[in-house]
Structure formats: C-alpha cells, structure tokens
PDB file of C-alpha atoms and ligand atoms in Angstrom:
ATOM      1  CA  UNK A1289       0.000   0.000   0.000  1.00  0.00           C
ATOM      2  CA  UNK A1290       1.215   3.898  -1.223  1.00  0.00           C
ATOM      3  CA  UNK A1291       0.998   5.371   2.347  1.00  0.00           C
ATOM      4  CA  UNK A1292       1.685   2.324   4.770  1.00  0.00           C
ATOM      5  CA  UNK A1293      -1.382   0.383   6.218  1.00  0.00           C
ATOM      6  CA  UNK A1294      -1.326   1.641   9.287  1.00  0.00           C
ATOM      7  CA  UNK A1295      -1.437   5.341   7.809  1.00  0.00           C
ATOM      8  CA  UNK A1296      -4.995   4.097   6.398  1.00  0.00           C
ATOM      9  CA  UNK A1297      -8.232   4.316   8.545  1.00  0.00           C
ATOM     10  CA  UNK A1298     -10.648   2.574   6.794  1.00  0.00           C
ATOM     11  CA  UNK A1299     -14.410   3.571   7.735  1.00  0.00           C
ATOM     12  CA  UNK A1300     -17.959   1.676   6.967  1.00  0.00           C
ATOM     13  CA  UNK A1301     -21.221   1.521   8.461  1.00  0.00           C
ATOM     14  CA  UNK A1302     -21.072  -2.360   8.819  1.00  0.00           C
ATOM     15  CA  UNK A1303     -17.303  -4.245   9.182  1.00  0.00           C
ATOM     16  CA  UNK A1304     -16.838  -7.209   7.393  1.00  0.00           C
ATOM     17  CA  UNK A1305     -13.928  -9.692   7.316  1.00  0.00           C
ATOM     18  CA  UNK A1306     -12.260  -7.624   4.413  1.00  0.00           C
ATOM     19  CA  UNK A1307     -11.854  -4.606   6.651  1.00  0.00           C
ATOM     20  CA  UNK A1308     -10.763  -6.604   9.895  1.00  0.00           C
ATOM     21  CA  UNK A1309      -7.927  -8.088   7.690  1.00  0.00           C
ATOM     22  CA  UNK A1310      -6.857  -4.751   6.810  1.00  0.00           C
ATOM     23  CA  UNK A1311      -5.251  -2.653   9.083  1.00  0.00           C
ATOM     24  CA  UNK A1312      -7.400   0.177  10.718  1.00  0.00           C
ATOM     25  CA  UNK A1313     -11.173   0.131  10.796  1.00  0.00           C
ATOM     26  CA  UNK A1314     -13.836   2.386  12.571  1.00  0.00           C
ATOM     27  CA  UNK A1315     -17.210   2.105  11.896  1.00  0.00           C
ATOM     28  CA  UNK A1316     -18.552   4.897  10.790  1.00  0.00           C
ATOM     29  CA  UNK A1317     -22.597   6.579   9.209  1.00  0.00           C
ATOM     30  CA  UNK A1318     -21.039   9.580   7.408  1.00  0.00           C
ATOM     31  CA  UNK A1319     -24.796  11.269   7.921  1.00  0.00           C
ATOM     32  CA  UNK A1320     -23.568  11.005  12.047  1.00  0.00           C
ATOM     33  CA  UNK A1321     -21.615  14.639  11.569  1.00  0.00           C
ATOM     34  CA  UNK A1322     -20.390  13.994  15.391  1.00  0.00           C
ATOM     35  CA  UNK A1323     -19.199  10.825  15.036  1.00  0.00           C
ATOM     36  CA  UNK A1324     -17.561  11.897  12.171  1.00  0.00           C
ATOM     37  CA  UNK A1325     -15.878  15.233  13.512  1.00  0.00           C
ATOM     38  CA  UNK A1326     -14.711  12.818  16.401  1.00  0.00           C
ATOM     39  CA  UNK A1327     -13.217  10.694  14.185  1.00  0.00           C
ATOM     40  CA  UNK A1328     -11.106  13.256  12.310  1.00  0.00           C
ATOM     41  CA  UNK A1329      -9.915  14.998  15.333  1.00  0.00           C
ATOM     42  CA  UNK A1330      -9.303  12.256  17.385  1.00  0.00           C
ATOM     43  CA  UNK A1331      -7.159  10.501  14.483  1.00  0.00           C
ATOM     44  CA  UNK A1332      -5.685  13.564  13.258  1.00  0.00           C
ATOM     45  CA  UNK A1333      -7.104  12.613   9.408  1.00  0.00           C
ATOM     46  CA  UNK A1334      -5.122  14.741   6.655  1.00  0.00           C
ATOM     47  CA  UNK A1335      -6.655  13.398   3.861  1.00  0.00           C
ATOM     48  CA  UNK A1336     -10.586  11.827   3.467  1.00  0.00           C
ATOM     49  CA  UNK A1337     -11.986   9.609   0.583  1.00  0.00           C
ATOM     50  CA  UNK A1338     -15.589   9.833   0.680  1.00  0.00           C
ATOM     51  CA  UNK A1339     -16.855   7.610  -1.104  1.00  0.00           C
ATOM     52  CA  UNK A1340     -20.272   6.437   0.181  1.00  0.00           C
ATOM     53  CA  UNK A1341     -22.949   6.969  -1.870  1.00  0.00           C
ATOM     54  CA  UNK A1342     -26.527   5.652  -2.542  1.00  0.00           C
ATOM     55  CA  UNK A1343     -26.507   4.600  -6.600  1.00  0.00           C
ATOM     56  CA  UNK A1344     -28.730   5.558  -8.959  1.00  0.00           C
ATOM     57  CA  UNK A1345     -31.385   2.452  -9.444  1.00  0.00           C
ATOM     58  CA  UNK A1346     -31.579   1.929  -5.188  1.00  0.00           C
ATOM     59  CA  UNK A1347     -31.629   5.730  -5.415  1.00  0.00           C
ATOM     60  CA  UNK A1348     -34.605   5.764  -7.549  1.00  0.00           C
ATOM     61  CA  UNK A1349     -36.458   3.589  -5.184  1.00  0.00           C
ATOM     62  CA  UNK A1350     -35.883   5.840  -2.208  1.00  0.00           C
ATOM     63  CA  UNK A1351     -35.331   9.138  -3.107  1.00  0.00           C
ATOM     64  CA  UNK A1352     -35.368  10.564   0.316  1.00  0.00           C
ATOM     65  CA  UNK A1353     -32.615   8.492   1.255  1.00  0.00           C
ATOM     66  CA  UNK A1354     -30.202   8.936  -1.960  1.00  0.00           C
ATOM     67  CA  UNK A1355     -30.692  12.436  -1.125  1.00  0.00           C
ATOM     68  CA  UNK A1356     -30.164  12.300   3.110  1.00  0.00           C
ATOM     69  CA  UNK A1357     -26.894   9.973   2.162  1.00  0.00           C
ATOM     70  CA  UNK A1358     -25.328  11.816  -0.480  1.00  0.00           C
ATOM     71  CA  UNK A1359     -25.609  15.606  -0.295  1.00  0.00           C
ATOM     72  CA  UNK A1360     -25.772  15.302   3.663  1.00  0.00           C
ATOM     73  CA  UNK A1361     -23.162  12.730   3.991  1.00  0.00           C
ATOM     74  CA  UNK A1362     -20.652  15.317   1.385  1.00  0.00           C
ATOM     75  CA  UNK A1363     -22.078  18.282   3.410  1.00  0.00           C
ATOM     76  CA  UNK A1364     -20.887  16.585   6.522  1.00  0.00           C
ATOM     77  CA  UNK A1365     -17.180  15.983   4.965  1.00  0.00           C
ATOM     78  CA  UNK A1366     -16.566  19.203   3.920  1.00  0.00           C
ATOM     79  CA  UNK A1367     -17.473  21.221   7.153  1.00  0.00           C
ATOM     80  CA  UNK A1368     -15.711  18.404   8.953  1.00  0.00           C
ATOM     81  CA  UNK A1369     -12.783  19.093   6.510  1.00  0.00           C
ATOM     82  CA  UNK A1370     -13.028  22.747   6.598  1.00  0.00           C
ATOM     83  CA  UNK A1371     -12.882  22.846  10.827  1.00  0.00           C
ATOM     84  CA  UNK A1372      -9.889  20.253  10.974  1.00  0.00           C
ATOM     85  CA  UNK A1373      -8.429  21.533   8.336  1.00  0.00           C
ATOM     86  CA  UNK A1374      -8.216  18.097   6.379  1.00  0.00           C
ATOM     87  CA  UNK A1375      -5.297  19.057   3.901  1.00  0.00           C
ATOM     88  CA  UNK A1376      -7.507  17.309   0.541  1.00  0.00           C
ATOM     89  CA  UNK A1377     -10.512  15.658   0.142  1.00  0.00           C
ATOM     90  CA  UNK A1378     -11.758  13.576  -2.450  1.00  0.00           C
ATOM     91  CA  UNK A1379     -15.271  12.866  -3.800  1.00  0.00           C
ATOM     92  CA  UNK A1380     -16.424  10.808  -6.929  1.00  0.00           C
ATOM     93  CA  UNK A1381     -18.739  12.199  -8.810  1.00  0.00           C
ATOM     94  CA  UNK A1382     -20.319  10.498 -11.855  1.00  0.00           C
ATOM     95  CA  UNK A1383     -21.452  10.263 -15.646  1.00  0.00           C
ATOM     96  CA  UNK A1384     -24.870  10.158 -14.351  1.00  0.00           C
ATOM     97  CA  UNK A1385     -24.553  14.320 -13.791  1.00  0.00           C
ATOM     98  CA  UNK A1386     -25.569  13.844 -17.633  1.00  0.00           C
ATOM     99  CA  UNK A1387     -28.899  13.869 -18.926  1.00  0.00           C
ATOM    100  CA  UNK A1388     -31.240  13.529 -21.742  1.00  0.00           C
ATOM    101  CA  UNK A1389     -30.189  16.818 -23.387  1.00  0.00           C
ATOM    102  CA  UNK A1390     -25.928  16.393 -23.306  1.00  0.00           C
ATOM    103  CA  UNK A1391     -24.264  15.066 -26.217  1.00  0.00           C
ATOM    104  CA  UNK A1392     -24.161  11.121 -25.526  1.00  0.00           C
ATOM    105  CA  UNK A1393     -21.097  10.726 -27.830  1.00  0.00           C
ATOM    106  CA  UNK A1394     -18.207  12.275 -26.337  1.00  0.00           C
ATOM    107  CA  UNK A1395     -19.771  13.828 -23.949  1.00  0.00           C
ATOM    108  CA  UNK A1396     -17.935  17.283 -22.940  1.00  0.00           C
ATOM    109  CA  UNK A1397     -16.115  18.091 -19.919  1.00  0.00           C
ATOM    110  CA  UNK A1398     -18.283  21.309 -20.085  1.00  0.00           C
ATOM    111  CA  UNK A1399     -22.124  21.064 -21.263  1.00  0.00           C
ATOM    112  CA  UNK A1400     -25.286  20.953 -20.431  1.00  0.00           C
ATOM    113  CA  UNK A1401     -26.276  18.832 -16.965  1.00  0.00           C
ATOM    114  CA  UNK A1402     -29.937  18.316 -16.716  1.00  0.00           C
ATOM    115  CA  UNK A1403     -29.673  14.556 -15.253  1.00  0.00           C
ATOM    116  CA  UNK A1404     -33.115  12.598 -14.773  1.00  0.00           C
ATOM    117  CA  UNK A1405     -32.077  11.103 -11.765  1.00  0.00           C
ATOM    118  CA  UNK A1406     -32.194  11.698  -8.425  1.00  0.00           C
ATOM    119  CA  UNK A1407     -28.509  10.482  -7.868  1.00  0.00           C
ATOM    120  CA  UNK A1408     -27.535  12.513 -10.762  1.00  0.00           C
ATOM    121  CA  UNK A1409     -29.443  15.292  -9.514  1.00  0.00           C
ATOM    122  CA  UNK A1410     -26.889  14.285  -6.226  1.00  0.00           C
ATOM    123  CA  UNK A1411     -23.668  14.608  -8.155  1.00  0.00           C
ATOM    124  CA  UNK A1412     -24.280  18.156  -9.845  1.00  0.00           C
ATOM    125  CA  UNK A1413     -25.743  19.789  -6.561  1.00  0.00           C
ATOM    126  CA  UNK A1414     -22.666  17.824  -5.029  1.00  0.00           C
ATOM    127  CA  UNK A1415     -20.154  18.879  -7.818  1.00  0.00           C
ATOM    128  CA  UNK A1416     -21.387  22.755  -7.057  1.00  0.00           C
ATOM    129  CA  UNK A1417     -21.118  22.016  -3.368  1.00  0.00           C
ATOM    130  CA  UNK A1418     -17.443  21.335  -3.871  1.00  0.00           C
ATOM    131  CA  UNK A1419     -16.600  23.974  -6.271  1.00  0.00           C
ATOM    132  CA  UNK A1420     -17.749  26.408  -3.574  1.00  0.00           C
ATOM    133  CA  UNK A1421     -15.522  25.051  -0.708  1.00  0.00           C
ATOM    134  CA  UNK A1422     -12.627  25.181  -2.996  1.00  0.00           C
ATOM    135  CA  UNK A1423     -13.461  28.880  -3.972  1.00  0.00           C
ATOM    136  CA  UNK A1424     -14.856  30.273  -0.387  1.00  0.00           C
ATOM    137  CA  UNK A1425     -12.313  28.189   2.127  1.00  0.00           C
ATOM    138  CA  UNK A1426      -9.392  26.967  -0.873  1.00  0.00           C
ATOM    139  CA  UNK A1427     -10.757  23.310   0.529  1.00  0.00           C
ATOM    140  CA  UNK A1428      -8.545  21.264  -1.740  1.00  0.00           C
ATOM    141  CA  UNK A1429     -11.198  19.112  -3.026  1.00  0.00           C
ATOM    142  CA  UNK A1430     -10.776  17.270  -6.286  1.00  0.00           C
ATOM    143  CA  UNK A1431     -13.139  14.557  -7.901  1.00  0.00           C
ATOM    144  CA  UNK A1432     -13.526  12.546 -11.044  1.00  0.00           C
ATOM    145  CA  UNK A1433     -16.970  11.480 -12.665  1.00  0.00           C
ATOM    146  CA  UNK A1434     -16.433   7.757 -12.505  1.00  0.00           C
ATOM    147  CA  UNK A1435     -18.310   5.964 -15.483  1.00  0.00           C
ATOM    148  CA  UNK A1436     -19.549   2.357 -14.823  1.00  0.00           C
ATOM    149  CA  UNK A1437     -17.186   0.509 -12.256  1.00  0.00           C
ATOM    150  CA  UNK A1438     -16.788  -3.170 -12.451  1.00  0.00           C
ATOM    151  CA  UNK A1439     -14.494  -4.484  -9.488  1.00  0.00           C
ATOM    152  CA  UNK A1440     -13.554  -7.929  -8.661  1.00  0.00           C
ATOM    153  CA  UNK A1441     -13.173  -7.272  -5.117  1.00  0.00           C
ATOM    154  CA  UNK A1442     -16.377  -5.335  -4.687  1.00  0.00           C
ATOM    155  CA  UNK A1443     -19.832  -6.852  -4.920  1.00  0.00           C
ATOM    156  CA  UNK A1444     -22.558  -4.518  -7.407  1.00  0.00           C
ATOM    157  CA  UNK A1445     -23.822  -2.361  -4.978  1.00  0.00           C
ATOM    158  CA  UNK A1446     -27.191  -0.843  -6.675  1.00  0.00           C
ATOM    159  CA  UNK A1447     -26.129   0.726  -9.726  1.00  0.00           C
ATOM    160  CA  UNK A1448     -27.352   1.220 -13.243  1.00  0.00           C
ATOM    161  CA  UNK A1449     -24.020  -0.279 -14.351  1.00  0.00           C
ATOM    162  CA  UNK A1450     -24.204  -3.118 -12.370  1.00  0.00           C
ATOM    163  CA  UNK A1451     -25.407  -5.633 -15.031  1.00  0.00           C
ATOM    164  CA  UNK A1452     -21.617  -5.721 -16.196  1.00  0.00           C
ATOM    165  CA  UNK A1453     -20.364  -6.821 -12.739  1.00  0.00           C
ATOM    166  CA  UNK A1454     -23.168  -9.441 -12.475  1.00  0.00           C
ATOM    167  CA  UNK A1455     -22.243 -10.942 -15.786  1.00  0.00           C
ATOM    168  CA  UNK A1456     -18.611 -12.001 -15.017  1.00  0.00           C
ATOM    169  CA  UNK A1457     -20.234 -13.485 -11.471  1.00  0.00           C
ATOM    170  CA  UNK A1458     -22.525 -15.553 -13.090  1.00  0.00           C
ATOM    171  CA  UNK A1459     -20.283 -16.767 -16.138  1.00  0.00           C
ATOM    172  CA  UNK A1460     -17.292 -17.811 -13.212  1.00  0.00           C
ATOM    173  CA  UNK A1461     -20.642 -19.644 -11.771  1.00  0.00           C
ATOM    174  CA  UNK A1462     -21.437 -21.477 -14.779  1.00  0.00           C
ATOM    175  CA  UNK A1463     -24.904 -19.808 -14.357  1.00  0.00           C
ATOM    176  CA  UNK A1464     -27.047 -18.380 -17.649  1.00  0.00           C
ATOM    177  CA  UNK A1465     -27.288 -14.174 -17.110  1.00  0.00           C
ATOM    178  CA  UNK A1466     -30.391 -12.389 -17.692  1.00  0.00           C
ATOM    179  CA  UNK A1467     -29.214  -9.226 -18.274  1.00  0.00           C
ATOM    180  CA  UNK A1468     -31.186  -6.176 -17.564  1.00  0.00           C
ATOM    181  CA  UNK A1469     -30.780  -4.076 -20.168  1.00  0.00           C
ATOM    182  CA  UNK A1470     -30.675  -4.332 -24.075  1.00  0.00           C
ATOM    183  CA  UNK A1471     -28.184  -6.180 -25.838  1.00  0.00           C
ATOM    184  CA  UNK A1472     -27.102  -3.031 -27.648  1.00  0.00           C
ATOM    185  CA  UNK A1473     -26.941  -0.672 -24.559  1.00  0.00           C
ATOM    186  CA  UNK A1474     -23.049   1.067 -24.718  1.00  0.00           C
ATOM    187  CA  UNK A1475     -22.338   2.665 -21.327  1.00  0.00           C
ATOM    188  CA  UNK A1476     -18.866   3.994 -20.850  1.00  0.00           C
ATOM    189  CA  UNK A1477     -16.900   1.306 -18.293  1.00  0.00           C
ATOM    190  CA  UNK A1478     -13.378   1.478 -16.183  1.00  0.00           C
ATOM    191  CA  UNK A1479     -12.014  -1.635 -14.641  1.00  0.00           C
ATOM    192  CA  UNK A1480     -11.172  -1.109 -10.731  1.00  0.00           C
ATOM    193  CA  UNK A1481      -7.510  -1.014 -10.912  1.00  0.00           C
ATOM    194  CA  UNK A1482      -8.086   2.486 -13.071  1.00  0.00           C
ATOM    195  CA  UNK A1483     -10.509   3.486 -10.885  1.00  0.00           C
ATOM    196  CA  UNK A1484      -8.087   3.919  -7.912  1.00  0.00           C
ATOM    197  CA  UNK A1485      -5.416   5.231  -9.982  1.00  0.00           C
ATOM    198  CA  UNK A1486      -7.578   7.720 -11.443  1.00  0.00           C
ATOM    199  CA  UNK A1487      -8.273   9.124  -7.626  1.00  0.00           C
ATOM    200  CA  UNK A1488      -4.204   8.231  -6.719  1.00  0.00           C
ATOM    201  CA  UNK A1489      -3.124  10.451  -9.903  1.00  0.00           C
ATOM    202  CA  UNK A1490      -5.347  13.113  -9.308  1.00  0.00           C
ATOM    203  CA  UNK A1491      -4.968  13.329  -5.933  1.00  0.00           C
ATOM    204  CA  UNK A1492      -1.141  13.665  -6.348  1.00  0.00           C
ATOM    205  CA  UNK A1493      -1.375  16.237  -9.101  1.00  0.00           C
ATOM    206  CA  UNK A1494       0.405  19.766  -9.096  1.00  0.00           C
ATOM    207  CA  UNK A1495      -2.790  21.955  -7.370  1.00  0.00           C
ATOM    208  CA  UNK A1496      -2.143  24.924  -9.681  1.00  0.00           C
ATOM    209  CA  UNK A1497      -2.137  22.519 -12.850  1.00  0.00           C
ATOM    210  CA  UNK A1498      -5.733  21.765 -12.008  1.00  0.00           C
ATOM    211  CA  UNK A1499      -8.608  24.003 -13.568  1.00  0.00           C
ATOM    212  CA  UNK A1500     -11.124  21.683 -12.434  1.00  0.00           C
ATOM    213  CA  UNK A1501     -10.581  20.330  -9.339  1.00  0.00           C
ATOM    214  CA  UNK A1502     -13.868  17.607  -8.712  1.00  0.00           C
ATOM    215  CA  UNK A1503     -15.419  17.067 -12.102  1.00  0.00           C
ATOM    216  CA  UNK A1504     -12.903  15.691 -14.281  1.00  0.00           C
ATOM    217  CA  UNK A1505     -14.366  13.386 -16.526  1.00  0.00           C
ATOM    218  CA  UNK A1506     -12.174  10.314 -17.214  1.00  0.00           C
ATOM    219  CA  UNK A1507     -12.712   7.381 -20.069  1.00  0.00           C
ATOM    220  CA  UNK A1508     -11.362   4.048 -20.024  1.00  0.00           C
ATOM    221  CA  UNK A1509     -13.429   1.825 -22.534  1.00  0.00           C
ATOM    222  CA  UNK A1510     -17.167   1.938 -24.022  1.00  0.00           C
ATOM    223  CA  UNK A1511     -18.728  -1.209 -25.057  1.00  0.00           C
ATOM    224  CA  UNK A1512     -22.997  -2.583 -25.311  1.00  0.00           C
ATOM    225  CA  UNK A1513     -23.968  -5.059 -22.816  1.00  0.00           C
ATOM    226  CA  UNK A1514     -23.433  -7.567 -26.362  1.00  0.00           C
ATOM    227  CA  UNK A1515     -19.945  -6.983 -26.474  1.00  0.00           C
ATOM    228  CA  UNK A1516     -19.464  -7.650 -23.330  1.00  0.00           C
ATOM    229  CA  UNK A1517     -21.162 -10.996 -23.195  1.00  0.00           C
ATOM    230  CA  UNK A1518     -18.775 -11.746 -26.285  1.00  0.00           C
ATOM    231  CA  UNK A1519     -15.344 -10.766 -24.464  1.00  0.00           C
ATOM    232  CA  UNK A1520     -16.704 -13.408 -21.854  1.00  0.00           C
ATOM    233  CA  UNK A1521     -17.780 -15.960 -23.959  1.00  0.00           C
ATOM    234  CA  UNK A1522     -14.191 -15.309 -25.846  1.00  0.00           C
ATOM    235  CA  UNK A1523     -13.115 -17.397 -21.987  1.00  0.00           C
ATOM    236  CA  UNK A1524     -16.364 -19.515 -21.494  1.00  0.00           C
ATOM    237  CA  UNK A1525     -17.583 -20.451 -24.674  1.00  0.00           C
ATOM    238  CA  UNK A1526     -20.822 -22.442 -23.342  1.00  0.00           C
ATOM    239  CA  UNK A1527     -21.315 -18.559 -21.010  1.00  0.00           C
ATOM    240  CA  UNK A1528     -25.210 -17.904 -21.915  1.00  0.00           C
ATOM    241  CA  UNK A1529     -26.302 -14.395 -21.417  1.00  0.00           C
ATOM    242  CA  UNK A1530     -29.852 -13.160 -22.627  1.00  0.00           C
ATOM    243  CA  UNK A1531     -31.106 -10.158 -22.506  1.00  0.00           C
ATOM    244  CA  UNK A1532     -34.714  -8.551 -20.766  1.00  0.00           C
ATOM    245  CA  UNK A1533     -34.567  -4.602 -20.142  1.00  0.00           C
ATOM    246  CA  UNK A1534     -36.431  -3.345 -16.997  1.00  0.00           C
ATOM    247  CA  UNK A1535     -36.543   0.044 -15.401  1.00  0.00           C
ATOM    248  CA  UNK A1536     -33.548   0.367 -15.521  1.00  0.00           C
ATOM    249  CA  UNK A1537     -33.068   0.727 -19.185  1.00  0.00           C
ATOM    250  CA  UNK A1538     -34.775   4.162 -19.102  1.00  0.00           C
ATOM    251  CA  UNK A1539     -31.904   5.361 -16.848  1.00  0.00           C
ATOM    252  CA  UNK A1540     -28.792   4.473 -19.705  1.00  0.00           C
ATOM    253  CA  UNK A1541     -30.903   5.523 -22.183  1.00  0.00           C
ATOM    254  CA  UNK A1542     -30.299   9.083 -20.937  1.00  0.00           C
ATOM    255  CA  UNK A1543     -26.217   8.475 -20.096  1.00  0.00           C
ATOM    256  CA  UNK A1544     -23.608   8.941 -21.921  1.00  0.00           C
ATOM    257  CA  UNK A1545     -22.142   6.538 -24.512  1.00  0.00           C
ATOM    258  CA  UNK A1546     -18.818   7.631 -24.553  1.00  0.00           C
ATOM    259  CA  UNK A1547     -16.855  10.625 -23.135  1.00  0.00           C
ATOM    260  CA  UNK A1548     -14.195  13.166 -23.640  1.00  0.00           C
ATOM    261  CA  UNK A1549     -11.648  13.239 -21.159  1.00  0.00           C
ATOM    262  CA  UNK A1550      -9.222  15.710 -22.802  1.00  0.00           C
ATOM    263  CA  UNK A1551      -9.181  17.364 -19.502  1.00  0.00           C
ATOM    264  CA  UNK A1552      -8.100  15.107 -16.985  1.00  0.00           C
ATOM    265  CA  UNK A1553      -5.472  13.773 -19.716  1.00  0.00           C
ATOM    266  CA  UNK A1554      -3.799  17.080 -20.137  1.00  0.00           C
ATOM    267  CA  UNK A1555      -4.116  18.707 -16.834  1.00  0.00           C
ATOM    268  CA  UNK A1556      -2.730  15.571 -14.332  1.00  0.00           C
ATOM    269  CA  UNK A1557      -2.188  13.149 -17.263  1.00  0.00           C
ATOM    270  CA  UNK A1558      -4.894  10.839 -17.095  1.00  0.00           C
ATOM    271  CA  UNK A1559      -3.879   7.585 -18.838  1.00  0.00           C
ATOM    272  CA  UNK A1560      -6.060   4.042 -18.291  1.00  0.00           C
ATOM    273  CA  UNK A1561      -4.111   0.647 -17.935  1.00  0.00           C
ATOM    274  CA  UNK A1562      -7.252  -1.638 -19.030  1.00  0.00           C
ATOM    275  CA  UNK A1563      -9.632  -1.910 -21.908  1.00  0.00           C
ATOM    276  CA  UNK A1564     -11.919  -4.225 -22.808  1.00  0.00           C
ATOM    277  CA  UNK A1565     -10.281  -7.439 -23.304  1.00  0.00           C
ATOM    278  CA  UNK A1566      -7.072  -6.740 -20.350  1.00  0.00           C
ATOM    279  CA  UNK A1567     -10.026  -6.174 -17.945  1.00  0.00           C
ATOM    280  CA  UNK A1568     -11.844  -9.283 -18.969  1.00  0.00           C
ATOM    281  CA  UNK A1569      -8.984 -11.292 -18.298  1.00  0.00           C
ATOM    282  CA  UNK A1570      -7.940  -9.880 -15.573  1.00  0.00           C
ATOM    283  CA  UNK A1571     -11.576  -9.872 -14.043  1.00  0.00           C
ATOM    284  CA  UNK A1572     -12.027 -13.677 -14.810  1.00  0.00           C
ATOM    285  CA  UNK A1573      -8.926 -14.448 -13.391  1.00  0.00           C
ATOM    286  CA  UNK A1574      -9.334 -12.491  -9.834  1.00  0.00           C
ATOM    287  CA  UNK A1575     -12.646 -14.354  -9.687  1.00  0.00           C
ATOM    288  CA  UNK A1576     -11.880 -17.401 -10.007  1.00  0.00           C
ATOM    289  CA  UNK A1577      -9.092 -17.333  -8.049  1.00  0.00           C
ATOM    290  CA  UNK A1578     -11.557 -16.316  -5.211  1.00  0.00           C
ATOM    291  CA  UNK A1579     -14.253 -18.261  -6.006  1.00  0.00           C
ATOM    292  CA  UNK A1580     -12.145 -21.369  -6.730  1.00  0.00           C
ATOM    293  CA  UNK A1581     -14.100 -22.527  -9.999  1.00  0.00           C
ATOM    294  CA  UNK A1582     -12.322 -24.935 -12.455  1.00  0.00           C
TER     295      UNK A1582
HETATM  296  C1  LIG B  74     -24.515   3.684 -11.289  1.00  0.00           C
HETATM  297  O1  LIG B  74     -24.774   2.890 -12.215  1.00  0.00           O
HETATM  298  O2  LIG B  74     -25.361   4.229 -10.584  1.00  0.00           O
HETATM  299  C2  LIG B  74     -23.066   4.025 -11.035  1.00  0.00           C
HETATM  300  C3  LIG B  74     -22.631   5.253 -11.769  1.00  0.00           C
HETATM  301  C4  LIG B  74     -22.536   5.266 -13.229  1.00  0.00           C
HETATM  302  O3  LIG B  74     -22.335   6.230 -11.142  1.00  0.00           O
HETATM  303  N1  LIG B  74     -22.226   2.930 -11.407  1.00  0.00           N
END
C-alpha cells in the first residue's frame, strides 16, 4: 500500500472480514456529523476519501434516502474538513450528472447537466457544493466522474451499471445471465484497478495545474452489454447471457455513450491501464481465483 497500512483508517457503516484483515477500521454513518468530527480529530485525518454513496437504481427507489446519504453525507465531509483543516478531500462524482439533453457521444467536460435522476441530480448539486468550498475556504477538493465501475473485489452495490459486474459473477458460476438491459446498450466502463489510480493520480497532481478540481471526466473503454457478453464468452464459450430490459433501461438511455476526457489527460495526465479485453482477463482471473471454480 502507497501510504503504509497503518497510515490508512478505513471507515464503513457495517465491518466485514475484508476490513478486519486490513489494518485500521472504525465504523462509521457519514450522515452522524459527530461521530464523524470525532473521528477526524481524534485521528488527526489529513486526507478523506468519501466515497459512500446511494446509486442511482436503489436511489430511484428511495429518493429521500439517496438524497439524506449523499448531499448530507458530502455536506458533513466538507465542514468536517473545513474545521480540521483536512489538507484534501476527495469525492467521486459520476457520468450520471448527464442527462437527456448532453451530447451522448463524447460527452464534454463542459455542457449541459440536466440529469433525470435523483442520484444525478446528487452529483451536480454535489459537484457545485465542492466547487464552492474550494473557492470560499481553498478546501482542496478534487473529484472525477467515474463511469460504470466493475471491481472484482467489490460486490454490485445498486447501480445502473451493475449488469456488467453481475455478468462475469454468473459466467465464473457457470450460471445463464439475464441481463437487464438491451443487448445493444453502450455505457462507458473502467475496470477497478483504473478506478483507484484515477483518484491516486489526481490526488497527487500539481494543485495549480488543475482548472477543475472535482469534475474531471475520465474514459477508459465503451462497449454494449453484447460486447461484453462476447469478451466473456471469448473465456467460457458455453457462457449464456440473454437479454430482458427493466426500469432500468430508461436510466442508460439518458447516459452517456462515450466521453471526452481531454481534460483530466492534459491537466494531471490521465492515462487508463485496461480496456476491454485486459479487464476481462484480468476480471475472470481475480474471480476465479476467489471463487475457486475450475
Ligand atoms: C450507477 O450505475 O449508478 C453508477 C454510476 C454510473 O455512477 N455505477
């Protein structure tokens, strides 16, 4: 690990046998603004990942909640960060600040943001809310808007994007996938491994190089749901995946396809390690390594 494990206090609202093997672990709601102020002051906390979020298909079954979690959960890490004086923070935000009306090829750095969903609706507000801390308190608060994350390590936790991460499960299970949206559905995608370097490189990047601080948007590979099922099947040829949209369709109709990242690749460099065929390796691998199937 970059900073030494012990330098690392990892925080959840539930532990699990992941954190207890790995070095420092508090539990922690981030919508508790006491426990968390204790927390940062009694550890003496110089840098904070937030990263708990609700996603967007939970968050469009409980509004209320996406909305109590994520804009007072960030509200509650930057006044925390902003009293301690918490030398950076960082915050995802996500491609899901698009909507309906922004280009869904390419999408801009810069454009219109009139997102359809109440988590996206989470992520601009959220976006804004750090902008100001950097501008009224020079809160050193950067971000990236994470497209579709598919982990080996982490369980799908909710999201729109999930259907990618549920494929590789079930194929490493010898299980058929019905997969919830249409075959030809192409969602921007970024394999775990980039995900964290993404937040590492940005996070390390010269402050006055940045123009944008927390809403860099960063590209690793675009593929449809199809493709995807191919690159697996490329591994597991007898891998059956069909395909039966629900609700959920409705929300990547209105995302991106692709995007433009010129930003975050000239300002701190941006450069992904996996596309689509590295990460399907790699992702088959790591699971079956874990999951000990032949
Ligand atoms: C989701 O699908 O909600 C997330 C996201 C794109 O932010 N993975």
């Amino acid at each position: 690990m970059r900073y030494g494990e012990d330098n690392v206090l990892a925080t959840s609202r539930r532990s699990t046998p992941a954190h207890s093997d790995s070095g420092p672990f508090a539990r922690l709601d981030v919508t508790d603004a006491g426990a968390l102020a204790q927390i940062v002051e009694q550890q003496r906390i110089e840098v904070i990942y937030h990263l708990a979020a609700i996603l967007s298909a939970v968050g469009e079954d409980n509004p209320q909640l996406a909305w109590a979690v994520n804009m007072n959960g960030l509200y509650n890490v930057l006044e925390v960060s902003r009293r301690f004086q918490v030398a950076q923070v960082f915050w995802p935000s996500s491609i899901a600040v698009f909507g309906p009306g922004a280009p869904r090829e390419r999408t801009p750095q810069e454009t219109i943001m009139r997102p359809t969903t109440v988590y996206g609706v989470t992520k601009v507000a959220g976006e804004l809310l750090c902008d100001y801390y950097v501008r009224r308190y020079a809160l050193d608060v950067r971000g990236v808007r994470y497209p579709g994350v598919i982990s080996s390590g982490a369980p799908p936790g909710g999201g729109t994007t999930d259907y990618a991460v549920e494929m590789f499960y079930a194929a490493v299970e010898s299980r058929p996938y019905t997969c919830f949206v249409r075959e030809d559905t192409v969602l921007p995608m970024m394999y775990m491994p980039d995900c964290i370097k993404a937040a590492l490189d940005l996070m390390s990047a010269e402050r006055s190089a940045l123009r944008h601080h927390n809403s860099f948007n960063v590209a690793a590979m675009s593929f449809s749901a199809g493709e995807l099922a191919q690159a697996v099947r490329a591994h597991i040829t007898d891998f059956v995946c069909e395909f039966r949209p629900d609700h959920r369709q409705a929300i990547a109709d209105t995302w991106p396809r692709s995007i433009d990242d010129s930003a975050a690749r000239t300002q701190w460099k941006w450069a992904p390690q996996f596309d689509l065929h590295a990460m399907t390796a790699d992702m088959l691998e790591k699971l079956r390594a874990g999951k000990h199937v032949d």
